[in-house]
Tab-separated table of C-alpha atoms in Angstrom:
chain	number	residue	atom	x	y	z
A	1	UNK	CA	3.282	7.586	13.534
A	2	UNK	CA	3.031	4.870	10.806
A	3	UNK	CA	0.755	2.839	12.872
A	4	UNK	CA	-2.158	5.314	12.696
A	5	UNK	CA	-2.522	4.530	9.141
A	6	UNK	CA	-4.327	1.293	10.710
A	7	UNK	CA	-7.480	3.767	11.361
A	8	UNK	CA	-8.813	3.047	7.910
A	9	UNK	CA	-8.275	-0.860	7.817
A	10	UNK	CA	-9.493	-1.249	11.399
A	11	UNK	CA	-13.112	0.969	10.416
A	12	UNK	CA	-13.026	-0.899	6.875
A	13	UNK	CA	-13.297	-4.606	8.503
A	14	UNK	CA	-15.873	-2.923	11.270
A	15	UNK	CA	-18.339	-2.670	8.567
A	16	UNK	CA	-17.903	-5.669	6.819
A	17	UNK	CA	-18.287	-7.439	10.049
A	18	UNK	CA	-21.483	-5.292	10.251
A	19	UNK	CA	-23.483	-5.045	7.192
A	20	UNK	CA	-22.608	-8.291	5.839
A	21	UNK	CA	-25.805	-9.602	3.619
A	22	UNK	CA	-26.272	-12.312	5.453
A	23	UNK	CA	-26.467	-10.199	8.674
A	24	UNK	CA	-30.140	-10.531	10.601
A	25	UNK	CA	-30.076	-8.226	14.262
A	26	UNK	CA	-33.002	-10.642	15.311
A	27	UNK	CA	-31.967	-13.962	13.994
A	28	UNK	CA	-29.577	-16.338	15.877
A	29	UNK	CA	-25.799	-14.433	16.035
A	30	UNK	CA	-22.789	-15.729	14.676
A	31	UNK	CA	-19.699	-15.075	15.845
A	32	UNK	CA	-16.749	-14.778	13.217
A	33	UNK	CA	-13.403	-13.140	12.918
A	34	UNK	CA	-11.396	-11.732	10.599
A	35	UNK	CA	-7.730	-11.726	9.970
A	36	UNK	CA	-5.469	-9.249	7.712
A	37	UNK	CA	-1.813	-9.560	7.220
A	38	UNK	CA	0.219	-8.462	4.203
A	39	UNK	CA	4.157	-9.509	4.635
A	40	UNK	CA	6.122	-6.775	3.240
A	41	UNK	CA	10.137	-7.303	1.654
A	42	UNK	CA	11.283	-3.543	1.897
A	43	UNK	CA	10.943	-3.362	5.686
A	44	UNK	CA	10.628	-5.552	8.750
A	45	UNK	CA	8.049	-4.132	10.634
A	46	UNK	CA	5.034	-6.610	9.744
A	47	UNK	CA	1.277	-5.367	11.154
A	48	UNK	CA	-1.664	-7.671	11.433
A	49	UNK	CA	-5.490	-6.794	12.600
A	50	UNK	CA	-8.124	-9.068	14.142
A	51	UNK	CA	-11.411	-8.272	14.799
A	52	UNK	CA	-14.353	-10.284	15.551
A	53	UNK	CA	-18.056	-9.437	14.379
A	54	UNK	CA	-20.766	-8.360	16.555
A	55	UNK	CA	-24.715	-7.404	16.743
A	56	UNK	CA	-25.601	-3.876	16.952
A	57	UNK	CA	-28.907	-2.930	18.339
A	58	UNK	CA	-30.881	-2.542	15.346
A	59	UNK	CA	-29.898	-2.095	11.793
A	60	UNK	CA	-26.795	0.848	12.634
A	61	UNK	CA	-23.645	-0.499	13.026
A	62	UNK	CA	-22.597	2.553	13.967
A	63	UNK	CA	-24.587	2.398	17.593
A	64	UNK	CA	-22.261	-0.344	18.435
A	65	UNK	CA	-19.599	1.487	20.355
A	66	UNK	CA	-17.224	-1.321	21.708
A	67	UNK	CA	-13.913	-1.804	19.811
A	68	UNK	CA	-14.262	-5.526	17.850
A	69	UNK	CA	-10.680	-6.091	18.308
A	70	UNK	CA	-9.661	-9.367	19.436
A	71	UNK	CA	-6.663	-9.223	22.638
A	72	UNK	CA	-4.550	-12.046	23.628
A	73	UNK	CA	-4.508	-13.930	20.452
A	74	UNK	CA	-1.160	-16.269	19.597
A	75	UNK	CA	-0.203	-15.442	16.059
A	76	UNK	CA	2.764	-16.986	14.380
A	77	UNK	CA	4.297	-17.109	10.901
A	78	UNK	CA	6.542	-19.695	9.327
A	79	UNK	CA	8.651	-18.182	7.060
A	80	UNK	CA	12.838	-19.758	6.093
A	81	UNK	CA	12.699	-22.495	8.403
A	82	UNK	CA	11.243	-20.030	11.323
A	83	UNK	CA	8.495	-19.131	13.525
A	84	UNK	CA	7.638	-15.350	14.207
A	85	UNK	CA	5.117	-15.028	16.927
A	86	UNK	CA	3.400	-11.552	16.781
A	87	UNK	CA	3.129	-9.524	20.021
A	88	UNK	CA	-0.128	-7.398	20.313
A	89	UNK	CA	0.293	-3.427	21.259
A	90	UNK	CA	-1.617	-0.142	20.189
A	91	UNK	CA	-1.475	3.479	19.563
A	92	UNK	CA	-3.480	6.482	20.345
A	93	UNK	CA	-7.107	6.568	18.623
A	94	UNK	CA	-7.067	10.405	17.220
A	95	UNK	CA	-10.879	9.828	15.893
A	96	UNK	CA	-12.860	9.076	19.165
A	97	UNK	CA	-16.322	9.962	17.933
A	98	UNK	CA	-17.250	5.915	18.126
A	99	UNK	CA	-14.742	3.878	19.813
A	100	UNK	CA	-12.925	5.693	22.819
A	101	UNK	CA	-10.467	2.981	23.273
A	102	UNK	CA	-6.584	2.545	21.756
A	103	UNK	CA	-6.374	0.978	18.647
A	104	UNK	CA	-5.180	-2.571	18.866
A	105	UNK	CA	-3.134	-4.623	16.258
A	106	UNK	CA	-0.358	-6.845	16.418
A	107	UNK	CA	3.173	-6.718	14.224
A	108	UNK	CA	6.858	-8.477	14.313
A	109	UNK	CA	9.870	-6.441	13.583
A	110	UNK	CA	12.193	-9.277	13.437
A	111	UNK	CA	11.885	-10.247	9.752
A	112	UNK	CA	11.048	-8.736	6.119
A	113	UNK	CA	10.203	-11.365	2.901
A	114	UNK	CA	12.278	-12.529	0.028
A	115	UNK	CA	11.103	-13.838	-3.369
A	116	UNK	CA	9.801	-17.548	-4.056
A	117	UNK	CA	9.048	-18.075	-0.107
A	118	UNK	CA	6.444	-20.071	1.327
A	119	UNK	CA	4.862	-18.433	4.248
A	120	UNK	CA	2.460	-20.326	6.689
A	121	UNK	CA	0.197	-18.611	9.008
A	122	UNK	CA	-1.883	-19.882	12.403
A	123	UNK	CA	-3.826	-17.835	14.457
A	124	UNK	CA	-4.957	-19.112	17.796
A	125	UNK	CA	-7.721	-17.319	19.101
A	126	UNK	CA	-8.867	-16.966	23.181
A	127	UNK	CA	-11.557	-19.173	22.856
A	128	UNK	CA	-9.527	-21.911	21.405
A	129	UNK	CA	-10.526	-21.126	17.577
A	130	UNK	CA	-7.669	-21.749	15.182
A	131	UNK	CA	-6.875	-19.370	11.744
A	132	UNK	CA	-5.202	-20.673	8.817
A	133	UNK	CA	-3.586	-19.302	5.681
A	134	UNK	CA	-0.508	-19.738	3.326
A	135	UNK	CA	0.710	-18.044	0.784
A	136	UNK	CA	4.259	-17.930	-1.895
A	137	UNK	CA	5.892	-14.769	-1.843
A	138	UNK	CA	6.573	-13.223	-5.467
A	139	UNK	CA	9.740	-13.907	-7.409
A	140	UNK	CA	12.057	-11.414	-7.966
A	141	UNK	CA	11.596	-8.277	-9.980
A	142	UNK	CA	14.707	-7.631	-12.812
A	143	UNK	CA	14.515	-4.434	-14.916
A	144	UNK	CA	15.098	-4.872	-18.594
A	145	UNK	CA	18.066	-2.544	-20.396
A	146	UNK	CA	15.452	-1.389	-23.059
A	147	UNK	CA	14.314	0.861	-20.028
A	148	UNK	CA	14.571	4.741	-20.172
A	149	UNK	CA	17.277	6.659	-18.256
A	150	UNK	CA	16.848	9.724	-19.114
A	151	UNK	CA	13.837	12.551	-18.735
A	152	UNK	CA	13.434	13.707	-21.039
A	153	UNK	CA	14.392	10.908	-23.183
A	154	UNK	CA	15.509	12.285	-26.425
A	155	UNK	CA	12.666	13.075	-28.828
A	156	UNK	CA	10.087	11.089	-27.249
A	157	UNK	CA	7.196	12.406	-25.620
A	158	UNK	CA	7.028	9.553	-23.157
A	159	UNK	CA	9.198	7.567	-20.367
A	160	UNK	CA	8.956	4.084	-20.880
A	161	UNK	CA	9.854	1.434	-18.061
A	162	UNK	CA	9.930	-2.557	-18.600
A	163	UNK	CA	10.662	-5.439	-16.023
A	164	UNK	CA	10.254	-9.035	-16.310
A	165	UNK	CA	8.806	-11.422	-13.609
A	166	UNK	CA	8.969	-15.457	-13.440
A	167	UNK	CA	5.413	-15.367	-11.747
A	168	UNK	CA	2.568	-15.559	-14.113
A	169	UNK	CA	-1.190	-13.889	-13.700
A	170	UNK	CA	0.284	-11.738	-10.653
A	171	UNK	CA	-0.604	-8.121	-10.116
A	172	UNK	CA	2.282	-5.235	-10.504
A	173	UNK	CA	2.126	-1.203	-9.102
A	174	UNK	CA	4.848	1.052	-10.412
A	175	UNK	CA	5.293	4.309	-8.652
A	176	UNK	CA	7.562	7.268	-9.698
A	177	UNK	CA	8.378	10.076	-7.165
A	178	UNK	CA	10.175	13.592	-7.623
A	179	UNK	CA	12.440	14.302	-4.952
A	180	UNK	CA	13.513	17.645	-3.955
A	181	UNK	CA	14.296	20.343	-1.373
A	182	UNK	CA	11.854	23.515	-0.684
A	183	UNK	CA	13.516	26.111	1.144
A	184	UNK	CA	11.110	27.646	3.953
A	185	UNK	CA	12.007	30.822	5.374
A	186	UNK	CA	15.684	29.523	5.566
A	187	UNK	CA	14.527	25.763	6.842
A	188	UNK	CA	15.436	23.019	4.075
A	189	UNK	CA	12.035	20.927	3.901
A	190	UNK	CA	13.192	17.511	1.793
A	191	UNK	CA	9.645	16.545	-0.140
A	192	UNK	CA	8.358	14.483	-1.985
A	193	UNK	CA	6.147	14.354	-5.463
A	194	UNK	CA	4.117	11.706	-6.850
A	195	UNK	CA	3.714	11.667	-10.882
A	196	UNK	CA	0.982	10.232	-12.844
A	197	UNK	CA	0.880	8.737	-15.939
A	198	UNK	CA	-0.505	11.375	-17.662
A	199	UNK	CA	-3.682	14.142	-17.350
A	200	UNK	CA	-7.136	14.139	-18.804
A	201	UNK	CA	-9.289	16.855	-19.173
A	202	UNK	CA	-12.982	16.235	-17.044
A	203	UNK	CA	-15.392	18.916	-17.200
A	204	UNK	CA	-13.312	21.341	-17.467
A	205	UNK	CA	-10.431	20.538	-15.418
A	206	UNK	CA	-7.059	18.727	-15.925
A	207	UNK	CA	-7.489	15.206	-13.768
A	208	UNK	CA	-4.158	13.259	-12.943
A	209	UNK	CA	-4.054	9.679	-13.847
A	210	UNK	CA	-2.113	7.546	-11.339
A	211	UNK	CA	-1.035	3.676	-11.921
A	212	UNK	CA	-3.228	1.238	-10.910
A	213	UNK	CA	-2.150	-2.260	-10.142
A	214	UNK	CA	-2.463	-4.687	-12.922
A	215	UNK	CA	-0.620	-7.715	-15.025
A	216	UNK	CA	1.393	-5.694	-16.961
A	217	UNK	CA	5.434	-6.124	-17.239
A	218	UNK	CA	5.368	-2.041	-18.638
A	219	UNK	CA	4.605	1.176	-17.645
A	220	UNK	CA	4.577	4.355	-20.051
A	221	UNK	CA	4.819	8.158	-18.239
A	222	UNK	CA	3.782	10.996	-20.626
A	223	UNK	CA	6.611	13.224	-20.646
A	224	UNK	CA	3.890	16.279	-20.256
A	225	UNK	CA	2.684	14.607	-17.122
A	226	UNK	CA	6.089	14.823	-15.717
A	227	UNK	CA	6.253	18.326	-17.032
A	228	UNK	CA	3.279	19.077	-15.120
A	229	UNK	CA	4.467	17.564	-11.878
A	230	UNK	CA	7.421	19.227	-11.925
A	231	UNK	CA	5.416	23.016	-12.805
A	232	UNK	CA	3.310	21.966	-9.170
A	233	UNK	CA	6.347	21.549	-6.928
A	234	UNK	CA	6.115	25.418	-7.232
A	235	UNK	CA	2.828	26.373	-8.496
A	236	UNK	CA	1.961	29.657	-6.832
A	237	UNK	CA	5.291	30.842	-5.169
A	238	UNK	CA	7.342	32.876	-7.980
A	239	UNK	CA	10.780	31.976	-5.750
A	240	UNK	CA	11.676	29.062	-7.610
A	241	UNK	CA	15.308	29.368	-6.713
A	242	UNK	CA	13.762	27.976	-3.286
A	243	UNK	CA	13.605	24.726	-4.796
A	244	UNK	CA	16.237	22.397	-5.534
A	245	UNK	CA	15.704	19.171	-7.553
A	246	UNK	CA	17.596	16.100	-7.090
A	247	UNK	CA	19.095	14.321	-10.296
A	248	UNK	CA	17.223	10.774	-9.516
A	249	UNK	CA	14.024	9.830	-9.603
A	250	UNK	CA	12.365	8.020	-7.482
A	251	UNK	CA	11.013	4.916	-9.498
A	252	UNK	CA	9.910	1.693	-7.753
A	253	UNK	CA	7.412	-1.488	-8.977
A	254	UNK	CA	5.151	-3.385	-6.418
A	255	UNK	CA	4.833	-7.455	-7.082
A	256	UNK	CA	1.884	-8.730	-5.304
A	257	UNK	CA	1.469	-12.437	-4.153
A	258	UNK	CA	-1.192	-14.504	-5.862
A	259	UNK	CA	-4.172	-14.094	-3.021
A	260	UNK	CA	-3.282	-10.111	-2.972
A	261	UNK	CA	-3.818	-10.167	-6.512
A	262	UNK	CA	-7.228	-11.911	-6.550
A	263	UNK	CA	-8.207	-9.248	-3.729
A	264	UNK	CA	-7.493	-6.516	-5.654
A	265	UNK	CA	-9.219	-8.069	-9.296
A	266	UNK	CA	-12.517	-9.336	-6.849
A	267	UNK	CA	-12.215	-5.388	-5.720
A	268	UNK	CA	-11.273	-3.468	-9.293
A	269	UNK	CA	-9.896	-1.284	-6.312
A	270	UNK	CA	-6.260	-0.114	-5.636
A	271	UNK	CA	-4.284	-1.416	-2.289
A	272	UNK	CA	-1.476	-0.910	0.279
A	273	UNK	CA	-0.354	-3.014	3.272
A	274	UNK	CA	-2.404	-1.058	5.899
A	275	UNK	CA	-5.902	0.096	4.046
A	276	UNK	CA	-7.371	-3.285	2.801
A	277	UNK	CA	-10.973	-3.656	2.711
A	278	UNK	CA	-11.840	-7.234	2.554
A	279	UNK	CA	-15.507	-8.611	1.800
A	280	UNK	CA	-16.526	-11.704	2.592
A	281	UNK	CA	-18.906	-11.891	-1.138
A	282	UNK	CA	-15.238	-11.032	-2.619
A	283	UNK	CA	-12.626	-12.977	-1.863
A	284	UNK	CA	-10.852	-14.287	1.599
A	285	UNK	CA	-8.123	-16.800	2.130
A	286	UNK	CA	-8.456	-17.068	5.838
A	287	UNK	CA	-9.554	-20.543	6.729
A	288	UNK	CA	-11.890	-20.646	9.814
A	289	UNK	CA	-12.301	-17.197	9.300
A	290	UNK	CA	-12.655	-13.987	7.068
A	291	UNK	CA	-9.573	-11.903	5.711
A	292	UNK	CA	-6.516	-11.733	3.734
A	293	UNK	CA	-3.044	-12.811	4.388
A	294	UNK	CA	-0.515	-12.145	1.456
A	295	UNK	CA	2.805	-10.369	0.665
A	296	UNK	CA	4.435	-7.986	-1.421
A	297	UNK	CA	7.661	-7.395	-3.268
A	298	UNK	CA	9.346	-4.385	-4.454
A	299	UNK	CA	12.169	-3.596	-6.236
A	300	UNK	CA	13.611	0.072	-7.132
A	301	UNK	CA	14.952	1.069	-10.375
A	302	UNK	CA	17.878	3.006	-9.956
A	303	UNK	CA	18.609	4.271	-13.390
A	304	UNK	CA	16.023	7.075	-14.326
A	305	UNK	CA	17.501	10.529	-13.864
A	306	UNK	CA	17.022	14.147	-15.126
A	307	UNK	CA	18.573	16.027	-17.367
A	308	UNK	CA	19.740	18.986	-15.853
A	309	UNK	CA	18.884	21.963	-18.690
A	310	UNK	CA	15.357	20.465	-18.262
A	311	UNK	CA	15.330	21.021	-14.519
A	312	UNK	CA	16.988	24.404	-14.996
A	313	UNK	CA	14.259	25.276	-17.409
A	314	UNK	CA	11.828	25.346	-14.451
A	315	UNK	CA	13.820	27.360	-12.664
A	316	UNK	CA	14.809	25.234	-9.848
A	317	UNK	CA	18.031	24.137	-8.570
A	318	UNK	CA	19.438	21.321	-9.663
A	319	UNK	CA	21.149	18.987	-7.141
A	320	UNK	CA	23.593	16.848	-8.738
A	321	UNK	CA	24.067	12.539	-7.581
A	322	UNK	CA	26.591	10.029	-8.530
C-alpha cells in the first residue's frame, strides 16, 4: 500500500527527535513536536506525520520502544477559500523489531494543489499547543518548443528538454521513465524503467547518474544512457520478443515550493513527499514546532517518443500510440 512508504519518514523524524545536539538524558526534558506535510498537485490524497520527542534511558534512542506519534490532533489547511481538516488513521507496521504498534499519520483526500496558491496550515495539538506554517504553491510549469521529440533525435548524441517557470530561486526534478510490457510465462507484466542522465565509470564499474533537484530550467539525457536503459529492460533473458515497448516516454518535471527548496539546499540531499528527513540545525518552517510543510508541482511532457527502427533494433516489440 502507498502508505507504508511512511516507514522511512516516521523512523527519520524518530531520530532527529532523539539525537538532537542539544539533547542531555539527565538534564531537564523538553517536550517538542514535529510536523511534516508536503501538498501534492498530481493527486489528492495529502499525508501528514506528527511526532513528539522523548527521553530514552540513556544515550540509545533506540531503547525507547513507544511509538512518538501524536493521536487526536486537529489539523486543518486553508487552501482556495477552504478549510481541509485532516482525519488521523494507520496501517500495518511490517518492521516490528522497535515499535509493535500501527503506524499513525493523518491525510485528506478531498483536494490536490494548483499553481500560485497560498496555503495556510494550523495544527492544534491535545495539550492545547498550536502549529503554524504557510507556504505559496509553485507557478505553473510550460515546456518550451525548442524541446526534443524524438529518441533518438537526429544526429545528436543527447535528448535535450527545456521549460520555463515564473518562480525564481525554486528547485526543479525531471524524471524520464520507459514504459513497456514483459511477457511472463504468458502473463503481460506492464513495467516500468527509470533512465539516468548518463553513466560513469567508478572503479571499474558503469554507475548510473540520476537527476537531482536543482534551479535549472534544462535537462540533457545522453542518448547512450537511454541506450543503456533500454539494453537492461532485457539484460539476461535472450527472448526479447517478450518485451514490447511503448512509443511514449514517460517524461515529467517536479516544481518545488520555496521552503521545500531551502530543505533540500540546507540537505544537498534528494526528496519525495513521504521520505523527508528534517533537522532542526537545517532548516524548519514549523512555528511552535519542528518540521516542514510545503508543496509540489508537476507537469508531464507529452511530446518525447521513440523512433520505432531504434526500438526494433533491440529487439523488442514496438507498441505503437496516437
Amino acid at each position: 500500500m502507498k502508505y507504508c512508504k511512511l516507514i522511512v519518514l516516521i523512523l527519520l523524524f524518530v531520530l532527529v527527535l532523539s539525537c538532537d545536539e542539544s539533547f542531555n538524558p539527565y538534564g531537564d526534558f523538553v517536550e517538542r513536536y514535529a510536523f511534516n506535510c508536503i501538498l501534492k498537485s498530481d493527486e489528492n490524497l495529502q499525508t501528514a506525520t506528527l511526532f513528539r520527542s522523548y527521553r530514552p534511558d540513556g544515550f540509545d534512542p533506540f531503547t525507547y520502544t513507544t511509538d512518538p506519534s501524536v493521536f487526536n490532533a486537529d489539523i486543518r489547511i486553508w487552501y482556495d477559500d477552504s478549510v481541509f481538516v485532516f482525519k488521523d488513521t494507520s496501517v500495518v507496521r511490517q518492521d516490528t523489531s522497535r515499535y509493535k504498534t500501527p503506524f499513525s499519520f493523518y491525510y485528506n483526500n478531498q483536494f490536490q494543489i494548483g499553481n500560485r496558491k497560498t496555503v495556510e496550515l494550523e495544527v492544534l495539538l491535545p495539550n492545547g499547543r498550536r502549529l503554524r506554517s504557510s507556504s505559496f504553491t509553485p507557478s505553473k510549469i510550460d515546456f518550451e518548443d525548442r524541446s526534443d521529440v524524438l529518441v533518438p533525435s537526429g544526429n545528436n548524441n543527447f535528448i535535450q528538454i527545456i521549460w520555463t517557470s515564473f518562480d525564481d530561486g525554486m528547485f526543479f526534478l525531471p524524471k524520464m521513465t520507459i514504459r513497456y510490457n514483459q511477457n511472463v510465462n504468458g502473463r503481460i507484466e506492464e513495467k516500468t524503467k527509470l533512465v539516468p542522465l548518463r553513466y560513469l565509470s567508478q572503479g571499474g564499474e558503469s554507475v548510473p547518474v540520476f537527476p537531482t533537484a536543482n534551479a535549472s530550467l534544462t535537462v540533457v539525457y545522453n542518448i547512450n544512457a537511454i541506450t543503456r536503459a533500454l539494453d537492461e529492460i532485457s539484460e539476461g533473458d535472450p527472448l526479447k520478443q517478450n518485451y514490447s515497448i511503448y512509443e511514449n516516454l514517460s517524461f515529467s518535471v517536479t516544481a518545488y515550493d520555496l521552503p521545500t527548496t531551502k530543505y533540500i539546499s540546507s540537505t544537498g540531499g534528494s526528496i519525495d513527499d513521504l521520505t523527508v528527513s528534517v533537522d532542526v540545525a537545517d532548516y524548519t518552517n514549523i512555528e511552535g514546532g519542528f518540521g516542514l510543510f510545503g508543496s509540489y508541482s508537476k507537469k508531464k511532457y507529452n511530446q518525447l517518443r521513440f523512433f520505432q527502427n531504434y526500438i526494433d533494433s533491440f529487439g523488442y516489440n514496438f507498441i505503437v500510440e496516437n
